[in-house]
Amino acid sequence: MINLAKKDIAHTLGKFIVTSMGVGMLLGIVLIMIGVYRGMIIDAQVLLNDLKIDLWVVQENTLGPFAEPSRLHEDMKNTIKVTEGVAKSEGLTFQNLQLPLEGNEVRVFAVGFDPFGDISPIDSTKIVAGRGLERDHYEMVVTDKTGFKVGDKVPLGRDVYSVVGVTHGTVSSGGDPLVYVSLKDAQALQFLYSNARTRNDRERGINALNSHMINAVVATVKEGYSVDEVADTIRTWKHNSVYTATEEKTLLTKNLIKMASKQIGMFTVILVVVSTIIIALIIYTMTLEKMKEISIMKLIGLPNSMIIKMIVQETLLMGVLAFMFANIFAHLIYSKFPKRVVLETPDALVLFVVVILASILASFVAVHKVMKANPAEAIGG
Amino acid sequence: MEKNYAIKVENLVKHFGKDDTLVEVIDGADFSIEKGELVALVAPSGAGKTTLLMMIGCVEDPSSGTIWLGNEKVYENKWLTKETRKIRREKIGFIFQAHYLIPFLNVIDNVTLVPQTNGVPQKEAESFAMELLEYFDIADKAHNMSSELSGGQNQRVAIARALANKPEIILADEPTAALDNKRSVSVVQMLKKIALDQNVAIIMVTHDEAMLPLCDRILKIEDKKVVSEVVSENGGMI
């Protein structure tokens, strides 16, 4: 039996492939959008996972330190440390910085921590060059995405820092590359005012010299103790807000990127709808171009089912080809995006199902046209 | 119905519109065509030649009357089968003014499309198609696309396609309109030979009076009636 779709496609193979590639690029953007969303979720958890801690202690009545600003006195880490059930605790600071690099500015998210403390936010397995922090001052570990190399000198605030280590794959919840500095340097950068400002504040009667602040205390819980119970104890007696690691993850993944994910979801839906309309228009146009032949086919007695099968097969094949091109396109370009893009097979499979359904939907318009075609129109003209 | 008739039409009526806009095209046509006959259908433009052809071809709905195709009564004030397309596919071959081959199919596929749709195995359909293409002297073009053939070759392929389903009737709508006189004569002579060789009834719509002497009989549409005329030996009408 002659397969009309196969013959028709073979007749205009180049046009069919180029058209499928065009639709594929559009669907590739859909895959990238989904990948951006997946990347945001993973990025949001990088720092949390690297810290491997059980509790986040932040300023009372805040959702800090990422969702809302939070300030604590540095000695709070000692108070937490002696709370029953707490194994280790450390103070951390977080701030956005712009680092100068070859005439440009690199936006980074700086984490300040005590290099000699019990908890380090640097996962040693992620260090790809150099080492971690070993001094209290003027050392910096950077993420490879910043563009800095070991040995680079980075002027920051009043001082110049040396890059002593490079990590890979460490980013903030916002997708900015992470840099790590000592807690003392971070406090100076965030809380220490200039000499002029200090003099001015003194004249006003304000003592602004206290820079021993931190943004959060992180802690691990001893084996045998309930994380929730220890959290409750700190919440009740130390007058701080406390979040478990799971709650903090929820704050980041559900709350912080909620709007962004909605935005991306909207874009994705719109792109899928646009792709469906484009496939429908292409198939409709292809069908219009063949209306004379379709009338002839009906006149010489070919059943509608055979002609509709041709249209639907062509549409489905276009959908499948477009999906394949979408994957190739997405895999070729995803690494070029400044922020993390994660392409996952389940997402691609869902898109495949959507594309197939969209293709079937898209073929309806053309099929309707075929059903309406009058065989008598084949005569004359 | 008499056995040898391929087509028999009784009191066939066709009108378009209704009330004030009613236009009668055919008013009570009565004629029959035997197997092996080549009949020319002539009339001025707009007189209803193609409409009559399409009613016999089960494409256009008549307003009333009866149509027999072979031994089967297919229309009596309504179509007696829902599958008029199946009748076309199995009993009728169509030839048009232009070749109207399916451009994305090669010659052999164009010729075997309808037989294969009728359930004839591919090899059998192709074997018969090759016989037809050899008959029309275009077997060497079997795997060419129609765009690679001349106008005359394409028209021969179209005739081969019309014969591929071994029809009882061939309806030819001005098959020589796009051809020069020499080729027109050749095509009509070919149709005449087919009618005799394949025992097929052929109705050919034509405006070309030069083709009439080559036909067995002429059907004329005059005042909405169909009149049958016999062609004299010297080519004139009796």
Coordinates of C-alpha atoms in Angstrom, one line a residue:
Chain A
M1 CA 0.0 0.0 0.0
I2 CA 1.3 3.4 -0.9
N3 CA 2.1 5.6 2.1
L4 CA 1.1 9.1 0.8
A5 CA 2.7 10.9 3.7
K6 CA 6.1 9.2 3.1
K7 CA 5.9 10.0 -0.7
D8 CA 4.8 13.6 -0.1
I9 CA 7.6 14.2 2.5
A10 CA 10.2 12.6 0.2
H11 CA 9.0 15.0 -2.6
T12 CA 9.6 18.1 -0.4
L13 CA 12.2 16.7 2.0
G14 CA 14.4 19.8 2.3
K15 CA 11.4 22.1 3.0
F16 CA 9.9 19.6 5.5
I17 CA 13.2 19.3 7.4
V18 CA 13.9 23.0 7.5
T19 CA 10.4 23.7 8.7
S20 CA 10.7 21.0 11.4
M21 CA 14.0 22.6 12.4
G22 CA 12.3 26.0 12.8
V23 CA 9.6 24.5 15.0
G24 CA 12.3 22.5 16.8
M25 CA 14.2 25.7 17.7
L26 CA 11.0 27.1 19.2
L27 CA 10.5 23.9 21.2
G28 CA 14.2 24.0 22.1
I29 CA 13.6 27.3 23.8
V30 CA 10.7 25.6 25.7
L31 CA 13.2 23.0 26.9
I32 CA 15.7 25.7 27.9
M33 CA 13.0 27.5 29.8
I34 CA 12.2 24.4 31.8
G35 CA 15.9 23.9 32.2
V36 CA 16.3 27.4 33.6
Y37 CA 13.6 26.6 36.2
R38 CA 15.3 23.3 37.1
G39 CA 18.6 25.2 37.3
M40 CA 17.1 27.8 39.7
I41 CA 15.9 25.1 42.0
I42 CA 19.3 23.4 42.0
D43 CA 21.1 26.7 42.4
A44 CA 18.9 27.6 45.4
Q45 CA 20.1 24.5 47.2
V46 CA 23.8 24.6 46.4
L47 CA 24.9 26.6 49.4
L48 CA 22.5 24.8 51.7
N49 CA 23.7 21.4 50.6
D50 CA 27.4 22.4 50.8
L51 CA 26.9 23.5 54.4
K52 CA 25.5 20.2 55.6
I53 CA 23.9 21.8 58.7
D54 CA 20.6 21.1 60.6
L55 CA 19.6 24.6 61.8
W56 CA 19.5 28.2 60.6
V57 CA 19.3 30.7 63.4
V58 CA 18.4 34.2 62.2
Q59 CA 17.1 37.6 63.5
E60 CA 13.8 37.2 65.3
N61 CA 10.7 37.5 63.1
T62 CA 12.5 37.4 59.8
L63 CA 12.8 34.9 57.1
G64 CA 16.6 35.6 56.8
P65 CA 19.2 35.4 55.7
F66 CA 18.2 34.9 52.0
A67 CA 14.5 35.8 51.8
E68 CA 14.8 38.7 54.2
P69 CA 17.7 40.7 55.9
S70 CA 18.9 39.3 59.2
R71 CA 21.4 40.6 61.7
L72 CA 22.7 38.9 64.8
H73 CA 25.6 39.6 67.1
E74 CA 28.6 37.4 66.4
D75 CA 28.7 36.0 69.9
M76 CA 25.3 34.4 69.3
K77 CA 27.2 31.5 67.7
N78 CA 28.7 30.8 71.1
T79 CA 25.3 31.0 72.8
I80 CA 23.9 28.5 70.3
K81 CA 26.9 26.3 70.6
V82 CA 26.2 25.7 74.3
T83 CA 22.5 25.0 73.8
E84 CA 21.7 21.5 74.7
G85 CA 21.6 19.2 71.7
V86 CA 23.8 21.5 69.4
A87 CA 27.0 19.8 68.2
K88 CA 28.6 22.6 66.2
S89 CA 27.7 26.2 65.3
E90 CA 29.2 29.0 63.3
G91 CA 28.4 32.5 62.3
L92 CA 28.0 33.4 58.6
T93 CA 27.6 36.5 56.6
F94 CA 26.1 36.9 53.1
Q95 CA 26.4 39.9 50.8
N96 CA 26.4 40.8 47.1
L97 CA 29.6 42.3 45.7
Q98 CA 30.8 43.5 42.4
L99 CA 34.4 42.5 41.7
P100 CA 36.5 44.2 39.1
L101 CA 37.9 41.9 36.4
E102 CA 39.8 43.2 33.4
G103 CA 37.8 46.4 33.1
N104 CA 34.5 44.7 33.8
E105 CA 32.5 44.1 37.0
V106 CA 31.6 40.6 38.1
R107 CA 28.6 40.3 40.3
V108 CA 29.1 37.7 43.0
F109 CA 27.5 36.5 46.3
A110 CA 30.1 36.5 49.1
V111 CA 29.9 34.1 52.0
G112 CA 31.9 35.1 55.1
F113 CA 32.9 32.3 57.5
D114 CA 35.6 31.5 60.1
P115 CA 38.3 29.5 58.3
F116 CA 39.3 28.0 61.6
G117 CA 35.7 27.3 62.7
D118 CA 33.8 24.1 63.0
I119 CA 31.6 24.5 59.9
S120 CA 32.8 25.4 56.4
P121 CA 30.5 26.4 53.5
I122 CA 33.1 25.2 51.1
D123 CA 32.6 21.6 49.9
S124 CA 36.3 20.5 49.5
T125 CA 35.3 18.2 46.6
K126 CA 34.3 21.2 44.6
I127 CA 37.7 22.9 44.8
V128 CA 39.2 22.5 41.3
A129 CA 42.3 24.6 41.8
G130 CA 44.3 26.0 44.8
R131 CA 43.0 25.5 48.3
G132 CA 40.4 26.7 50.9
L133 CA 40.9 29.7 53.2
E134 CA 43.7 29.3 55.6
R135 CA 44.1 32.8 56.9
D136 CA 41.9 35.3 58.6
H137 CA 42.5 38.1 56.1
Y138 CA 42.8 39.0 52.5
E139 CA 42.2 35.6 51.0
M140 CA 39.4 34.6 48.7
V141 CA 38.1 31.4 47.2
V142 CA 36.1 32.0 44.0
T143 CA 33.8 30.0 41.7
D144 CA 35.3 29.3 38.2
K145 CA 32.4 31.2 36.6
T146 CA 33.7 34.5 38.0
G147 CA 36.7 34.2 35.6
F148 CA 39.3 34.7 38.3
K149 CA 42.3 32.3 38.6
V150 CA 44.4 31.3 41.6
G151 CA 46.9 34.0 42.3
D152 CA 44.8 36.9 41.0
K153 CA 44.7 40.0 43.1
V154 CA 41.3 41.5 43.7
P155 CA 40.9 45.0 45.1
L156 CA 37.9 45.1 47.4
G157 CA 36.9 47.7 49.9
R158 CA 40.0 49.1 51.5
D159 CA 42.1 46.0 50.8
V160 CA 43.5 43.8 48.1
Y161 CA 42.6 40.1 48.2
S162 CA 44.4 37.1 46.8
V163 CA 42.5 34.3 45.1
V164 CA 43.8 31.2 46.7
G165 CA 41.3 28.7 45.4
V166 CA 38.7 28.1 42.7
T167 CA 35.6 26.0 43.1
H168 CA 33.2 24.6 40.4
G169 CA 29.4 24.7 40.4
T170 CA 28.9 26.9 43.4
V171 CA 26.3 29.6 43.0
S172 CA 23.9 31.5 45.2
S173 CA 20.1 31.0 45.2
G174 CA 19.9 33.9 42.7
G175 CA 22.4 32.2 40.4
D176 CA 25.3 34.6 41.1
P177 CA 28.7 32.9 41.5
L178 CA 29.8 32.4 45.1
V179 CA 33.0 33.7 46.6
Y180 CA 34.2 32.9 50.1
V181 CA 36.1 35.2 52.4
S182 CA 37.0 35.1 56.0
L183 CA 34.3 36.2 58.5
K184 CA 36.5 39.1 59.7
D185 CA 37.0 40.4 56.2
A186 CA 33.3 39.9 55.4
Q187 CA 32.3 41.8 58.6
A188 CA 34.7 44.7 57.6
L189 CA 33.2 44.8 54.1
Q190 CA 29.6 44.7 55.4
F191 CA 29.6 46.4 58.7
L192 CA 32.7 48.6 59.0
Y193 CA 32.2 52.2 58.0
S194 CA 34.8 54.5 56.6
N195 CA 36.9 56.7 58.9
A196 CA 34.9 59.8 57.8
R197 CA 31.6 58.2 58.6
T198 CA 32.9 56.9 62.0
R199 CA 34.0 60.4 62.9
N200 CA 30.7 61.8 61.8
D201 CA 28.8 59.2 63.8
R202 CA 30.9 59.9 66.9
E203 CA 29.9 63.6 66.6
R204 CA 26.3 62.5 66.5
G205 CA 26.9 60.4 69.6
I206 CA 26.5 57.1 67.8
N207 CA 29.0 54.4 68.5
A208 CA 29.4 52.7 65.1
L209 CA 32.5 50.8 65.8
N210 CA 30.8 47.4 66.4
S211 CA 31.3 45.4 63.3
H212 CA 31.0 42.1 65.0
M213 CA 27.8 41.2 63.4
I214 CA 26.7 38.3 61.3
N215 CA 23.7 37.4 59.2
A216 CA 23.0 33.9 60.5
V217 CA 24.2 31.2 62.8
V218 CA 24.3 27.7 61.4
A219 CA 24.3 24.7 63.6
T220 CA 24.4 20.9 63.6
V221 CA 22.5 18.8 66.1
K222 CA 24.0 16.1 68.1
E223 CA 23.1 12.5 67.4
G224 CA 20.1 11.4 69.4
Y225 CA 18.5 14.9 69.6
S226 CA 15.5 15.9 67.6
V227 CA 16.3 18.8 65.2
D228 CA 12.8 20.2 65.7
E229 CA 13.1 20.1 69.5
V230 CA 16.5 21.9 69.5
A231 CA 15.0 24.4 67.1
D232 CA 12.1 25.0 69.5
T233 CA 14.5 25.5 72.4
I234 CA 16.5 28.2 70.6
R235 CA 13.3 29.8 69.3
T236 CA 11.8 30.0 72.8
W237 CA 14.8 30.9 74.9
K238 CA 17.2 32.7 72.6
H239 CA 14.6 35.0 70.9
N240 CA 15.6 34.2 67.4
S241 CA 13.9 32.7 64.4
V242 CA 15.0 29.2 63.7
Y243 CA 14.6 27.2 60.6
T244 CA 15.5 23.6 60.0
A245 CA 17.5 22.8 56.8
T246 CA 14.3 21.5 55.2
E247 CA 12.4 24.7 56.1
E248 CA 15.2 26.9 54.8
K249 CA 15.1 24.9 51.5
T250 CA 11.4 25.4 51.3
L251 CA 11.9 29.1 51.9
L252 CA 14.3 29.3 49.0
T253 CA 12.7 26.9 46.5
K254 CA 9.0 27.6 47.1
N255 CA 8.9 31.2 48.3
L256 CA 12.0 33.0 46.9
I257 CA 11.7 31.6 43.3
K258 CA 8.0 31.2 43.3
M259 CA 7.4 34.3 41.1
A260 CA 10.2 33.4 38.8
S261 CA 8.9 29.9 38.3
K262 CA 5.4 31.3 37.6
Q263 CA 7.0 33.6 35.1
I264 CA 8.9 30.8 33.4
G265 CA 5.8 28.6 33.5
M266 CA 3.8 31.3 31.7
F267 CA 6.5 31.7 29.1
T268 CA 6.7 27.9 28.6
V269 CA 2.9 27.6 28.2
I270 CA 2.8 30.5 25.7
L271 CA 5.7 29.0 23.7
V272 CA 3.9 25.6 23.6
V273 CA 0.7 27.3 22.4
V274 CA 2.6 29.3 19.8
S275 CA 4.4 26.2 18.6
T276 CA 1.1 24.4 18.3
I277 CA -0.4 27.3 16.3
I278 CA 2.7 27.4 14.1
I279 CA 2.6 23.6 13.4
A280 CA -1.2 24.0 12.7
L281 CA -0.5 26.9 10.3
I282 CA 2.3 25.0 8.5
I283 CA 0.2 21.9 8.1
Y284 CA -2.8 23.9 7.0
T285 CA -0.6 25.8 4.4
M286 CA 0.8 22.5 3.3
T287 CA -2.7 21.1 2.9
L288 CA -3.9 24.2 1.1
E289 CA -1.0 23.8 -1.4
K290 CA -2.3 20.2 -2.0
M291 CA -6.0 21.0 -2.3
K292 CA -6.1 20.4 -6.0
E293 CA -4.5 17.0 -5.5
I294 CA -6.8 16.2 -2.6
S295 CA -9.8 17.0 -4.8
I296 CA -8.4 14.7 -7.5
M297 CA -7.7 12.0 -4.9
K298 CA -11.3 12.3 -3.7
L299 CA -12.6 12.3 -7.2
I300 CA -10.8 9.1 -8.3
G301 CA -12.2 7.5 -5.2
L302 CA -9.6 7.6 -2.4
P303 CA -11.4 7.4 1.0
N304 CA -11.1 10.4 3.4
S305 CA -9.3 8.1 5.9
M306 CA -6.4 7.7 3.5
I307 CA -6.0 11.4 2.9
I308 CA -6.5 12.3 6.6
K309 CA -3.9 9.6 7.5
M310 CA -1.5 11.4 5.2
I311 CA -2.1 14.8 6.9
V312 CA -1.9 13.3 10.5
Q313 CA 1.2 11.3 9.7
E314 CA 2.9 14.3 8.3
T315 CA 1.9 16.4 11.3
L316 CA 3.1 13.8 13.7
L317 CA 6.4 13.3 11.9
M318 CA 6.9 17.1 11.9
G319 CA 6.2 17.0 15.7
V320 CA 8.7 14.2 16.3
L321 CA 11.3 15.8 14.1
A322 CA 10.8 19.1 15.7
F323 CA 11.2 17.5 19.1
M324 CA 14.4 15.8 18.0
F325 CA 15.8 19.1 16.7
A326 CA 14.6 20.8 19.9
N327 CA 16.7 18.5 22.0
I328 CA 19.8 18.9 19.7
F329 CA 19.3 22.6 19.7
A330 CA 18.8 22.8 23.5
H331 CA 21.8 20.6 24.2
L332 CA 24.0 22.6 21.9
I333 CA 23.2 26.0 23.5
Y334 CA 22.3 25.3 27.1
S335 CA 25.9 25.6 28.4
K336 CA 26.2 29.1 26.9
F337 CA 23.6 30.5 29.3
P338 CA 25.1 32.6 32.1
K339 CA 23.0 30.8 34.7
R340 CA 22.6 27.1 35.3
V341 CA 20.3 25.3 32.8
V342 CA 19.4 21.7 33.7
L343 CA 18.0 19.5 30.9
E344 CA 16.3 16.5 32.4
T345 CA 14.9 13.5 30.5
P346 CA 11.5 13.4 32.3
D347 CA 10.9 17.0 31.2
A348 CA 11.8 16.1 27.7
L349 CA 9.5 13.2 27.8
V350 CA 6.6 15.4 29.0
L351 CA 7.3 17.8 26.3
F352 CA 7.3 15.0 23.8
V353 CA 3.8 14.0 24.9
V354 CA 2.7 17.6 24.7
V355 CA 4.2 18.0 21.2
I356 CA 2.4 14.9 20.0
L357 CA -0.9 16.0 21.5
A358 CA -0.3 19.5 20.0
S359 CA 0.5 18.0 16.6
I360 CA -2.7 16.0 16.6
L361 CA -4.6 19.1 17.6
A362 CA -2.8 21.1 15.0
S363 CA -3.8 18.6 12.3
F364 CA -7.5 19.1 13.0
V365 CA -7.7 22.3 11.0
A366 CA -6.1 20.7 8.0
V367 CA -8.3 17.6 8.4
H368 CA -11.4 19.8 8.5
K369 CA -10.3 21.3 5.2
V370 CA -9.8 17.9 3.7
M371 CA -13.2 16.8 4.7
K372 CA -14.7 19.9 3.1
A373 CA -12.8 19.5 -0.2
N374 CA -15.2 19.1 -3.1
P375 CA -14.1 16.4 -5.6
A376 CA -16.0 18.3 -8.3
E377 CA -13.5 21.1 -7.9
A378 CA -10.9 18.9 -9.5
I379 CA -12.7 19.3 -12.8
G380 CA -11.7 22.3 -14.9
G381 CA -9.5 25.3 -14.0
Chain B
M1 CA -31.5 -3.3 -17.5
E2 CA -30.1 -4.8 -20.7
K3 CA -26.9 -6.7 -20.2
N4 CA -24.6 -4.8 -22.5
Y5 CA -25.3 -1.4 -21.2
A6 CA -22.5 0.2 -19.2
I7 CA -24.5 3.4 -18.5
K8 CA -28.2 3.9 -18.5
V9 CA -29.8 7.2 -17.5
E10 CA -33.6 7.6 -17.1
N11 CA -35.4 10.9 -16.7
L12 CA -32.4 12.5 -15.1
V13 CA -33.0 16.0 -13.8
K14 CA -30.6 18.5 -12.4
H15 CA -31.4 22.0 -11.3
F16 CA -29.6 24.5 -9.1
G17 CA -31.2 26.9 -6.6
K18 CA -34.9 27.0 -5.8
D19 CA -38.0 29.2 -6.3
D20 CA -36.9 32.5 -8.0
T21 CA -33.3 31.4 -8.4
L22 CA -34.1 28.0 -9.8
V23 CA -31.9 27.1 -12.8
E24 CA -32.7 24.0 -14.7
V25 CA -29.6 22.5 -16.3
I26 CA -30.7 19.0 -17.4
D27 CA -34.4 18.3 -17.7
G28 CA -35.2 14.6 -18.2
A29 CA -32.2 13.0 -19.8
D30 CA -32.7 9.5 -21.2
F31 CA -29.8 7.7 -22.8
S32 CA -27.7 4.6 -22.5
I33 CA -24.2 3.7 -23.5
E34 CA -23.0 0.3 -24.4
K35 CA -19.7 -1.3 -23.4
G36 CA -17.0 -0.7 -26.0
E37 CA -18.6 2.5 -27.2
L38 CA -16.8 5.8 -27.4
V39 CA -19.4 8.6 -27.1
A40 CA -18.7 12.3 -27.5
L41 CA -20.7 14.7 -25.3
V42 CA -21.0 18.1 -26.9
A43 CA -22.9 21.2 -26.0
P44 CA -22.2 25.0 -25.8
S45 CA -20.3 26.2 -22.7
G46 CA -22.5 26.3 -19.6
A47 CA -25.0 23.8 -21.1
G48 CA -24.3 21.2 -18.4
K49 CA -21.8 18.8 -20.0
T50 CA -19.5 18.6 -17.0
T51 CA -22.5 18.5 -14.6
L52 CA -23.9 15.5 -16.5
L53 CA -20.5 13.8 -16.5
M54 CA -20.2 14.4 -12.7
M55 CA -23.7 13.0 -12.1
I56 CA -22.8 9.8 -14.0
G57 CA -19.5 9.8 -12.1
C58 CA -21.4 9.9 -8.7
V59 CA -19.7 13.2 -7.9
E60 CA -22.6 15.6 -8.3
D61 CA -26.0 14.9 -6.8
P62 CA -28.8 14.8 -9.5
S63 CA -32.2 16.4 -8.5
S64 CA -34.1 13.3 -9.6
G65 CA -34.1 10.4 -12.0
T66 CA -32.3 7.0 -12.3
I67 CA -28.7 6.1 -13.1
W68 CA -27.5 2.6 -13.8
L69 CA -23.8 1.8 -13.9
G70 CA -23.4 -1.7 -15.4
N71 CA -26.0 -3.9 -13.7
E72 CA -26.1 -1.8 -10.6
K73 CA -28.7 0.9 -10.1
V74 CA -26.8 3.5 -8.1
Y75 CA -29.3 6.4 -8.1
E76 CA -33.0 6.6 -7.9
N77 CA -34.0 10.0 -6.7
K78 CA -31.3 9.5 -4.1
W79 CA -28.0 7.6 -4.0
L80 CA -28.7 4.0 -3.3
T81 CA -25.3 3.6 -1.5
K82 CA -23.4 5.8 0.9
E83 CA -20.2 4.8 -0.7
T84 CA -20.3 6.6 -4.0
R85 CA -16.6 7.0 -3.7
K86 CA -16.2 3.3 -3.7
I87 CA -18.2 3.1 -6.9
R88 CA -15.9 5.7 -8.5
R89 CA -12.9 3.8 -7.3
E90 CA -14.1 0.4 -8.6
K91 CA -16.2 1.1 -11.7
I92 CA -15.0 4.5 -13.1
G93 CA -11.9 5.9 -14.6
F94 CA -11.5 9.7 -14.9
I95 CA -9.5 11.6 -17.5
F96 CA -9.3 15.4 -17.2
Q97 CA -8.4 18.3 -19.4
A98 CA -5.0 18.5 -17.7
H99 CA -3.3 15.3 -16.5
Y100 CA -3.8 16.1 -12.8
L101 CA -1.3 13.5 -11.7
I102 CA -0.4 13.5 -8.0
P103 CA 2.9 15.5 -8.2
F104 CA 4.5 13.8 -5.2
L105 CA 4.0 10.3 -6.6
N106 CA 6.0 8.9 -9.5
V107 CA 4.4 7.4 -12.6
I108 CA 4.0 3.9 -11.3
D109 CA 2.6 5.1 -8.0
N110 CA 0.1 7.3 -9.7
V111 CA -1.1 4.4 -11.8
T112 CA -1.3 1.9 -9.0
L113 CA -2.8 4.2 -6.3
V114 CA -6.4 3.4 -6.9
P115 CA -6.0 -0.4 -7.5
Q116 CA -3.9 -0.6 -4.3
T117 CA -6.6 1.3 -2.5
N118 CA -9.1 -1.3 -3.8
G119 CA -7.0 -4.0 -2.2
V120 CA -5.1 -5.2 -5.2
P121 CA -1.7 -6.5 -3.9
Q122 CA 1.2 -4.1 -4.7
K123 CA 3.0 -6.5 -7.1
E124 CA -0.1 -7.4 -9.0
A125 CA -1.1 -3.7 -9.3
E126 CA 2.4 -2.8 -10.5
S127 CA 2.5 -5.6 -13.0
F128 CA -0.7 -4.5 -14.6
A129 CA 0.4 -0.9 -14.4
M130 CA 3.6 -1.8 -16.3
E131 CA 1.5 -3.5 -19.0
L132 CA -0.6 -0.3 -19.3
L133 CA 2.6 1.9 -19.5
E134 CA 4.0 -0.4 -22.1
Y135 CA 0.7 -0.2 -24.0
F136 CA 1.1 3.6 -24.0
D137 CA 4.9 3.4 -24.7
I138 CA 6.0 5.1 -21.5
A139 CA 7.2 2.0 -19.5
D140 CA 10.7 3.5 -19.3
K141 CA 9.3 6.5 -17.4
A142 CA 7.7 4.3 -14.7
H143 CA 9.9 5.7 -11.9
N144 CA 10.0 9.3 -13.1
M145 CA 8.0 12.1 -11.5
S146 CA 5.4 13.7 -13.6
S147 CA 7.4 17.0 -13.5
E148 CA 10.0 15.1 -15.6
L149 CA 7.6 14.1 -18.3
S150 CA 6.3 16.0 -21.3
G151 CA 2.6 17.1 -21.5
G152 CA 1.8 14.3 -23.9
Q153 CA 3.5 11.7 -21.7
N154 CA 1.7 12.9 -18.7
Q155 CA -1.6 12.7 -20.4
R156 CA -0.8 9.1 -21.4
V157 CA 0.0 8.3 -17.7
A158 CA -3.3 9.9 -16.7
I159 CA -5.1 7.6 -19.2
A160 CA -3.2 4.6 -17.8
R161 CA -4.3 5.7 -14.3
A162 CA -7.9 5.8 -15.5
L163 CA -7.6 2.2 -16.8
A164 CA -5.6 0.8 -13.9
N165 CA -8.7 -0.2 -11.8
K166 CA -10.1 -2.0 -14.8
P167 CA -13.1 0.3 -15.0
E168 CA -16.4 -0.4 -16.7
I169 CA -16.7 3.3 -17.6
I170 CA -14.3 6.1 -18.4
L171 CA -15.4 9.7 -18.1
A172 CA -13.1 12.0 -20.0
D173 CA -13.6 15.7 -19.5
E174 CA -12.1 17.5 -22.5
P175 CA -9.0 15.3 -22.6
T176 CA -7.7 16.9 -25.8
A177 CA -8.2 20.5 -24.8
A178 CA -4.6 21.1 -24.0
L179 CA -3.2 19.2 -26.9
D180 CA -2.5 20.2 -30.5
N181 CA -4.6 18.7 -33.3
K182 CA -2.2 15.8 -34.1
R183 CA -1.9 14.7 -30.5
S184 CA -5.6 15.2 -30.0
V185 CA -6.4 12.8 -32.8
S186 CA -3.8 10.4 -31.4
V187 CA -5.4 10.5 -27.9
V188 CA -9.0 10.0 -29.2
Q189 CA -7.8 7.1 -31.4
M190 CA -6.2 5.7 -28.3
L191 CA -9.5 6.0 -26.4
K192 CA -11.3 4.4 -29.2
K193 CA -8.9 1.4 -29.2
I194 CA -9.2 1.2 -25.4
A195 CA -13.0 1.1 -25.6
L196 CA -12.8 -1.8 -28.0
D197 CA -9.9 -3.6 -26.4
Q198 CA -11.0 -3.3 -22.8
N199 CA -14.7 -3.4 -23.5
V200 CA -15.1 -0.1 -21.7
A201 CA -17.7 2.6 -22.2
I202 CA -16.2 6.0 -22.7
I203 CA -17.9 9.4 -22.5
M204 CA -15.7 12.2 -23.8
V205 CA -16.7 15.8 -23.3
T206 CA -15.2 17.8 -26.2
H207 CA -15.5 21.1 -28.0
D208 CA -13.4 20.0 -30.9
E209 CA -15.6 19.0 -33.8
A210 CA -12.6 17.4 -35.5
M211 CA -12.7 14.7 -32.9
L212 CA -16.4 13.8 -33.5
P213 CA -15.9 11.5 -36.5
L214 CA -13.6 9.4 -34.4
C215 CA -16.4 8.6 -32.0
D216 CA -19.1 6.0 -32.3
R217 CA -21.9 8.3 -31.2
I218 CA -22.6 11.8 -30.1
L219 CA -24.7 13.0 -27.2
K220 CA -25.8 16.6 -27.5
I221 CA -27.4 18.7 -24.8
E222 CA -30.1 20.8 -26.5
D223 CA -32.7 22.7 -24.6
K224 CA -31.7 20.9 -21.4
K225 CA -32.4 17.5 -23.1
V226 CA -29.8 15.0 -24.1
V227 CA -30.1 14.0 -27.8
S228 CA -28.2 11.1 -29.3
E229 CA -26.8 11.3 -32.8
V230 CA -25.0 8.7 -34.8
V231 CA -21.9 9.6 -36.6
S232 CA -22.1 9.0 -40.4
E233 CA -19.4 7.1 -42.2
N234 CA -17.9 10.3 -43.7
G235 CA -17.7 11.8 -40.2
G236 CA -20.9 13.9 -40.2
M237 CA -23.9 13.6 -38.0
I238 CA -27.0 11.8 -39.1

